[in-house]
C-alpha atoms as a PDB file:
ATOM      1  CA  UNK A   1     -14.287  10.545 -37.055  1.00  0.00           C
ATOM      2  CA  UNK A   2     -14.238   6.727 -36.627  1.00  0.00           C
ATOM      3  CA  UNK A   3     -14.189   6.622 -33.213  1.00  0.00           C
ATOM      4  CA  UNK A   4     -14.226   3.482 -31.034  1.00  0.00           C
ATOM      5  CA  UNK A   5     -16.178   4.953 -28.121  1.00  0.00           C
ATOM      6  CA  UNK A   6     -18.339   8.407 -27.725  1.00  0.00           C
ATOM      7  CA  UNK A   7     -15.974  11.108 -25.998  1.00  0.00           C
ATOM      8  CA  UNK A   8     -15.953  13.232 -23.266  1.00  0.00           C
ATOM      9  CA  UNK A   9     -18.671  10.700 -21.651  1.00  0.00           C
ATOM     10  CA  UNK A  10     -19.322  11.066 -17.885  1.00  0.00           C
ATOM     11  CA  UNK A  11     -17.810   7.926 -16.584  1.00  0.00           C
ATOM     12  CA  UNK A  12     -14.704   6.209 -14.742  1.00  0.00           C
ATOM     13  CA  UNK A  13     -13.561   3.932 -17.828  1.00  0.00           C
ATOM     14  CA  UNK A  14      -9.806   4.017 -16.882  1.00  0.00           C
ATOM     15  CA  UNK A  15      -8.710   3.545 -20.860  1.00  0.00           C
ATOM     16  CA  UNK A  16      -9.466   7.466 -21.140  1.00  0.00           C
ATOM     17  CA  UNK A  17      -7.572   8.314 -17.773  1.00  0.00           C
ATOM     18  CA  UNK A  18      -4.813  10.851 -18.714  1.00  0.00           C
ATOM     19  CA  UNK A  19      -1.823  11.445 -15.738  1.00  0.00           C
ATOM     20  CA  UNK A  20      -1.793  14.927 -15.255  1.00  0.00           C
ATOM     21  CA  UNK A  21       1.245  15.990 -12.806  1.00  0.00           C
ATOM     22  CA  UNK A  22      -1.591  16.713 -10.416  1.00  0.00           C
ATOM     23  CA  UNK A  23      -3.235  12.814 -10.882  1.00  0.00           C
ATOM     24  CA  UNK A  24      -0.026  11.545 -10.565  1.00  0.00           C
ATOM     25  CA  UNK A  25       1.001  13.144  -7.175  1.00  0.00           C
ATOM     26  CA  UNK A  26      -1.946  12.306  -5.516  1.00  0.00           C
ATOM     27  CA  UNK A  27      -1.502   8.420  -7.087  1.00  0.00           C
ATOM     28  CA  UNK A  28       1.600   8.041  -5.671  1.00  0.00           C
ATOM     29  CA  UNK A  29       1.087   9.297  -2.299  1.00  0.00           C
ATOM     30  CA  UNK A  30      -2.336   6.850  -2.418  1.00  0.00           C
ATOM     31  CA  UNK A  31      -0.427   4.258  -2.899  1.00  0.00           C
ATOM     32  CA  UNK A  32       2.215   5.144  -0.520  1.00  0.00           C
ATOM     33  CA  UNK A  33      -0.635   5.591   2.003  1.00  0.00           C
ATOM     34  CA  UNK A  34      -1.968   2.007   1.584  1.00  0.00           C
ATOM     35  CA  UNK A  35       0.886  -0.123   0.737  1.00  0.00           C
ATOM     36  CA  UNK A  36       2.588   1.159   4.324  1.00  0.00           C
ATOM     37  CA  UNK A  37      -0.186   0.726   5.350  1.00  0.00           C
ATOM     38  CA  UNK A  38      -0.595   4.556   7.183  1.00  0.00           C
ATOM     39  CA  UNK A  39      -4.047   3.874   8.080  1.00  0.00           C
ATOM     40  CA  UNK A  40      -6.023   6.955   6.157  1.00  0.00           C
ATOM     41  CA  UNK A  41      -5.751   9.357   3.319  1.00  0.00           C
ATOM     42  CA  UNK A  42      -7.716  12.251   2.177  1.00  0.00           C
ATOM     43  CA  UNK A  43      -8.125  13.580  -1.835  1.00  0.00           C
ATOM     44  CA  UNK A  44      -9.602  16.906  -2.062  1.00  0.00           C
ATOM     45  CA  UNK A  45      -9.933  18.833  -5.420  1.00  0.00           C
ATOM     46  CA  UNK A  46     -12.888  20.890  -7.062  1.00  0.00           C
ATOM     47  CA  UNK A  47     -15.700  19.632  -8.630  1.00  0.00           C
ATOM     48  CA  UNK A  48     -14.585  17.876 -11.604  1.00  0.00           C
ATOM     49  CA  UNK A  49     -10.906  17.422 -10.987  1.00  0.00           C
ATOM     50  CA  UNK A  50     -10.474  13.693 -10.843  1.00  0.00           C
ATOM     51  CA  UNK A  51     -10.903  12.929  -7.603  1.00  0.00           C
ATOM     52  CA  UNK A  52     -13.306   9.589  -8.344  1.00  0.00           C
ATOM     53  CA  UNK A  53     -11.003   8.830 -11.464  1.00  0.00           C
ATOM     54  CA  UNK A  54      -8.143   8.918  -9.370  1.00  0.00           C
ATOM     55  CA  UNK A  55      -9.726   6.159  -6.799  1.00  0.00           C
ATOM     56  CA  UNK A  56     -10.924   4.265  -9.654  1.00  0.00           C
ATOM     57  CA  UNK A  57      -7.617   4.378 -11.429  1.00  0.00           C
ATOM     58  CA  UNK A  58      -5.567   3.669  -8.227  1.00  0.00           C
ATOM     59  CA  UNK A  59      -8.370   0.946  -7.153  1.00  0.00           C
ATOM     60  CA  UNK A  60      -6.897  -0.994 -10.744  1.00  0.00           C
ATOM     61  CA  UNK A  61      -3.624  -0.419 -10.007  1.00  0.00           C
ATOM     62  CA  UNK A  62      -2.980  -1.858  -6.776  1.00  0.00           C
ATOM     63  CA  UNK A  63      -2.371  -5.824  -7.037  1.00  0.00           C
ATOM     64  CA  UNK A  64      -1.551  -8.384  -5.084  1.00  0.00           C
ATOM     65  CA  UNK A  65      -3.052  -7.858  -1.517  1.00  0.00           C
ATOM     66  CA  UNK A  66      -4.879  -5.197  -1.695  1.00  0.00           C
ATOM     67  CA  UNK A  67      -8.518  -5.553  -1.812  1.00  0.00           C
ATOM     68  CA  UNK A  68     -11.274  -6.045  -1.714  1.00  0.00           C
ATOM     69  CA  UNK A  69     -11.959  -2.329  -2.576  1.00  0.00           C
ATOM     70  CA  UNK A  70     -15.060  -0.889  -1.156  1.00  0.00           C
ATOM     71  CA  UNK A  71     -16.061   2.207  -3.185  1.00  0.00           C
ATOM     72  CA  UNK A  72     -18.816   4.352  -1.229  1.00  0.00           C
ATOM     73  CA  UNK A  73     -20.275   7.306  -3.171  1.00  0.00           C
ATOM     74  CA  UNK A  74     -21.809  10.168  -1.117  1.00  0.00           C
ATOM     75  CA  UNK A  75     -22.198   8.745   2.231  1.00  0.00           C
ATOM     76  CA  UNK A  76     -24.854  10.431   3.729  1.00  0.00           C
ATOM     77  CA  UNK A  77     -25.908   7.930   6.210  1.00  0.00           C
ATOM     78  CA  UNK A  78     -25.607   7.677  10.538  1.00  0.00           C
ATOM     79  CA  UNK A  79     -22.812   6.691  12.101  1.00  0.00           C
ATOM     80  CA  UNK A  80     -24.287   3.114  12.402  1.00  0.00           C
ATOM     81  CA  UNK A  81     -25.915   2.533   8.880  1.00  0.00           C
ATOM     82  CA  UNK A  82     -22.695   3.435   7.188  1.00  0.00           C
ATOM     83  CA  UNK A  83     -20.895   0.868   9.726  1.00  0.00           C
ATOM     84  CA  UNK A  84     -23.615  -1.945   9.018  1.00  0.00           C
ATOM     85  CA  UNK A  85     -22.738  -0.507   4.700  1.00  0.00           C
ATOM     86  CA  UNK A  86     -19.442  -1.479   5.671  1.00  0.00           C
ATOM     87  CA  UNK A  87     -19.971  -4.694   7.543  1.00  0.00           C
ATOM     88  CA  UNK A  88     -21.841  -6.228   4.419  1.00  0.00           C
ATOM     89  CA  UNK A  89     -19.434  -5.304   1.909  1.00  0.00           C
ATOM     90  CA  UNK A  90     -16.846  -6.797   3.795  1.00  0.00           C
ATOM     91  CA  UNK A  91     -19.069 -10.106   3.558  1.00  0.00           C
ATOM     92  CA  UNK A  92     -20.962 -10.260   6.632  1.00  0.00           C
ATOM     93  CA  UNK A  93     -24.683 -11.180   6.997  1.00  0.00           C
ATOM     94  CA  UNK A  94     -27.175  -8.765   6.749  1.00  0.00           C
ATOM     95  CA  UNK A  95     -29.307 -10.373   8.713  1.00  0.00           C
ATOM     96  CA  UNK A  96     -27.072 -10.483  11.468  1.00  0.00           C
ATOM     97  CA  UNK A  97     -26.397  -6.240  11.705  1.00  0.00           C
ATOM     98  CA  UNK A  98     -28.659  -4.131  13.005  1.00  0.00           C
ATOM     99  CA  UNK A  99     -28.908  -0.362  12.107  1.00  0.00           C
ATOM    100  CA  UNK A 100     -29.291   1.504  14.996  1.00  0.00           C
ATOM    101  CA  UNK A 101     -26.858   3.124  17.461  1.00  0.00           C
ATOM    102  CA  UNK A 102     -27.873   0.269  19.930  1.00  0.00           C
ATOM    103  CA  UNK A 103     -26.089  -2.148  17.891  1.00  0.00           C
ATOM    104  CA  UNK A 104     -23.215  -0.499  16.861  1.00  0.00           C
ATOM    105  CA  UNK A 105     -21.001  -2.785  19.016  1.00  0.00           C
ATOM    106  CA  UNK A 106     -22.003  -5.740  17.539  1.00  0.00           C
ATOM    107  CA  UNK A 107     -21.318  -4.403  13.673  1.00  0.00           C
ATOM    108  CA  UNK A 108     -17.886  -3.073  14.636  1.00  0.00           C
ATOM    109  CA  UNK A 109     -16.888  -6.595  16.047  1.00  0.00           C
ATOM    110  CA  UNK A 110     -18.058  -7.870  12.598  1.00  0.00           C
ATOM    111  CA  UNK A 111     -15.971  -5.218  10.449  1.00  0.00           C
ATOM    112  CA  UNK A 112     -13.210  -6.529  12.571  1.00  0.00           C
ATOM    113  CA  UNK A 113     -13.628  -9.570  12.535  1.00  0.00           C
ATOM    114  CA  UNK A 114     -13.514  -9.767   8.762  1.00  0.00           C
ATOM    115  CA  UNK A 115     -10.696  -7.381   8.525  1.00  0.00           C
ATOM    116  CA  UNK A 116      -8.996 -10.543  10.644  1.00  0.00           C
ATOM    117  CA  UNK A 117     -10.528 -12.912   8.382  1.00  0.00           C
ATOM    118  CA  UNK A 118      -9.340 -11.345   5.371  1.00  0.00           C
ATOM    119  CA  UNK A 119      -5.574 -11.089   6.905  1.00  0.00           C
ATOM    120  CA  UNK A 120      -5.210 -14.173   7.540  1.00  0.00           C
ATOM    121  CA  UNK A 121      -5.889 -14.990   3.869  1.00  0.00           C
ATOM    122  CA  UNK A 122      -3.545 -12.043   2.898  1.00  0.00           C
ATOM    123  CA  UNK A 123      -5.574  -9.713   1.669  1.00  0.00           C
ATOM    124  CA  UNK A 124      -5.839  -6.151   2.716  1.00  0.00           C
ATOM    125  CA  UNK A 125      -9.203  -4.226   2.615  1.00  0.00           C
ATOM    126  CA  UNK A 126      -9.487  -0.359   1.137  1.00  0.00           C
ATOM    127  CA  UNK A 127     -12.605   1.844   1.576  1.00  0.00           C
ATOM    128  CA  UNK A 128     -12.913   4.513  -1.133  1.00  0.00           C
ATOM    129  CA  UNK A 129     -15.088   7.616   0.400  1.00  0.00           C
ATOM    130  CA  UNK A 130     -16.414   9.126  -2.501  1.00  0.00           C
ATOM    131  CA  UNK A 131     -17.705  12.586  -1.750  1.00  0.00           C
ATOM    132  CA  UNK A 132     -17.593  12.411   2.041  1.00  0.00           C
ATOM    133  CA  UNK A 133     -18.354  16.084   2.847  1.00  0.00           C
ATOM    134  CA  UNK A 134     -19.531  16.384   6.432  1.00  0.00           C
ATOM    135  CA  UNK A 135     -21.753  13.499   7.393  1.00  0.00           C
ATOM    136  CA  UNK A 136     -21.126  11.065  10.705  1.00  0.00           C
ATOM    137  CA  UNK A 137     -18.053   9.608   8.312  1.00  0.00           C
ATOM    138  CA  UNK A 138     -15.479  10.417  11.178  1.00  0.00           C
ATOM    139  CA  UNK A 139     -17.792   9.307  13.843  1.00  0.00           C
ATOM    140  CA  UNK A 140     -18.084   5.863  12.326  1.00  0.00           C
ATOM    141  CA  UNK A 141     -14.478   5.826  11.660  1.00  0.00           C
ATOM    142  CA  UNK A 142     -13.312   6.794  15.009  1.00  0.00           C
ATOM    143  CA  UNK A 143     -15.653   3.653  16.456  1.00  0.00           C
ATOM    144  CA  UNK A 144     -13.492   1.347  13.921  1.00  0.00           C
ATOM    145  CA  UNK A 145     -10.254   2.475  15.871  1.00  0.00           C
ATOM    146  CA  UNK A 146      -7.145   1.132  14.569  1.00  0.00           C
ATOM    147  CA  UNK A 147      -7.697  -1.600  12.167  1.00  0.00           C
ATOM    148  CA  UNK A 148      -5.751  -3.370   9.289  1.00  0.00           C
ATOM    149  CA  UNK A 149      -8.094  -1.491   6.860  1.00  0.00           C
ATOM    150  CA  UNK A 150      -6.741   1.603   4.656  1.00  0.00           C
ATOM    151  CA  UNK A 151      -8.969   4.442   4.197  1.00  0.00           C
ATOM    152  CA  UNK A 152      -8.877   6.704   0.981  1.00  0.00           C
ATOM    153  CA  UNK A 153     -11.583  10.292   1.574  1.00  0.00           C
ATOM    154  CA  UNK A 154     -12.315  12.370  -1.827  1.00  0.00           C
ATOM    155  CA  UNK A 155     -13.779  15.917  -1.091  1.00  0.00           C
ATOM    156  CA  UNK A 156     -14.503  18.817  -2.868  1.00  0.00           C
ATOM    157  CA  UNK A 157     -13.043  22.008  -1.423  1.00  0.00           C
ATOM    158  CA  UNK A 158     -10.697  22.686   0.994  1.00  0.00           C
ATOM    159  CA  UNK A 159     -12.521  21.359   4.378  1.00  0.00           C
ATOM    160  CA  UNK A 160     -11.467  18.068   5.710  1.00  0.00           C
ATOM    161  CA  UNK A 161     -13.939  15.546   6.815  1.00  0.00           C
ATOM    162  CA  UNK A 162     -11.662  13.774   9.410  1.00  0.00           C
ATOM    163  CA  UNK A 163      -9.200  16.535  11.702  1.00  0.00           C
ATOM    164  CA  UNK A 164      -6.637  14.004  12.450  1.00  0.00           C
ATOM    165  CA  UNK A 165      -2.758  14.552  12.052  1.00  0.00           C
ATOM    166  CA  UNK A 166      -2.569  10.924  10.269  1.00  0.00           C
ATOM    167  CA  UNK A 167      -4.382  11.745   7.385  1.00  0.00           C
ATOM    168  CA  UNK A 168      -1.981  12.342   4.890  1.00  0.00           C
ATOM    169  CA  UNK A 169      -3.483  14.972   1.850  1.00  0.00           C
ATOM    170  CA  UNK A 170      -3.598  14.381  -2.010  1.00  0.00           C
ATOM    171  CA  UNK A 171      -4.815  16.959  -4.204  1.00  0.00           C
ATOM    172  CA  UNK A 172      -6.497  17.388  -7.528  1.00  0.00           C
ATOM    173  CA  UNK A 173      -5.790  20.678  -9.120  1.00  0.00           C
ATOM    174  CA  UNK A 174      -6.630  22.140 -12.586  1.00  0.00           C
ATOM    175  CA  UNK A 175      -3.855  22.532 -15.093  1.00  0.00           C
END
C-alpha cells in the first residue's frame, strides 16, 4: 500500500483531520466563541465523534493571541485541585498553591493574576475541557468569575456540565 503512516490510528495528528459539515460548524462557532471573546463554549457529541479532534484542530488554528492552550482530559478532580491544575499551567508555582478548599482564595488570585499577566503581554488564555461530564468543573469555574480566559467543554451526550445561558453549544454529529 505504501503508506506514509499506519491508518485509522487512535490519535489527534491533525494531518488526518477531515471537515465534516458537522466539524466545521462546531469550528466556526469555537472560534467565534473565543475570538469575541464570549467567555465559554460547550462541544457535545457521542463517543467517537470528534469532539477532542475538533479542540485539537481548533487549538492549531487559532494564531496570534490566543494561547497558551490548556488542554485538560477527564477532569475528575475537587473544585480546588482542578483550580491549583489550572494555576500551574498558567505558570504559577506549585509550591505556592495549596489543594484544599481552605486555600482556594489564594489559587484563584493566582489564575487571575496570570490571566492579567498574560494580557498585558497580549496573549489570551483557552482551557480545553476534555470529557468534563459531571465533576466540580462548574463549581471551580463559577469561583473564577468573569475573567479574560475563554473556556471550550467537550461532552459526550446530551447533558451539559455548566447550566448557564452564556454557554454557547457546538455539536459533533455522525454523518
Amino acid at each position: 500500500w505504501q503508506l506514509n503512516s499506519a491508518p485509522f490510528e487512535n490519535n489527534l495528528d491533525t494531518r488526518f483531520y477531515f471537515e465534516a459539515e458537522s466539524h466545521h460548524a462546531a469550528l466556526l462557532k469555537l472560534r467565534y466563541m473565543i475570538e469575541n471573546d464570549k467567555g465559554a463554549g460547550l462541544i457535545v457529541g457521542g463517543t467517537g465523534f470528534g469532539k477532542s479532534f475538533v479542540l485539537n484542530v481548533l487549538s492549531e488554528a487559532l494564531e496570534g493571541p490566543f494561547g497558551p492552550f490548556i488542554h485538560l482530559v477527564f477532569p475528575r478532580m475537587s473544585a480546588g485541585e482542578l483550580l491549583s491544575y489550572i494555576a500551574i499551567e498558567l505558570g504559577a508555582r506549585e509550591e505556592m498553591l495549596r489543594r484544599d478548599a481552605s486555600a482556594l482564595d489564594r489559587t484563584v488570585r493566582t489564575i487571575q493574576q496570570q490571566i492579567r499577566q498574560f494580557n498585558s503581554q497580549g496573549r489570551h488564555p483557552v482551557l480545553l475541557i476534555d470529557e468534563a461530564g459531571q465533576y466540580a468543573l462548574a463549581d471551580a469555574l463559577a469561583l473564577l468569575g468573569k475573567t479574560s480566559v475563554d473556556v471550550v467543554i467537550t461532552e459526550v451526550g446530551g447533558s451539559h456540565a455548566i447550566e448557564n445561558g452564556q454557554i454557547g453549544r457546538a455539536s459533533c454529529r455522525e454523518r
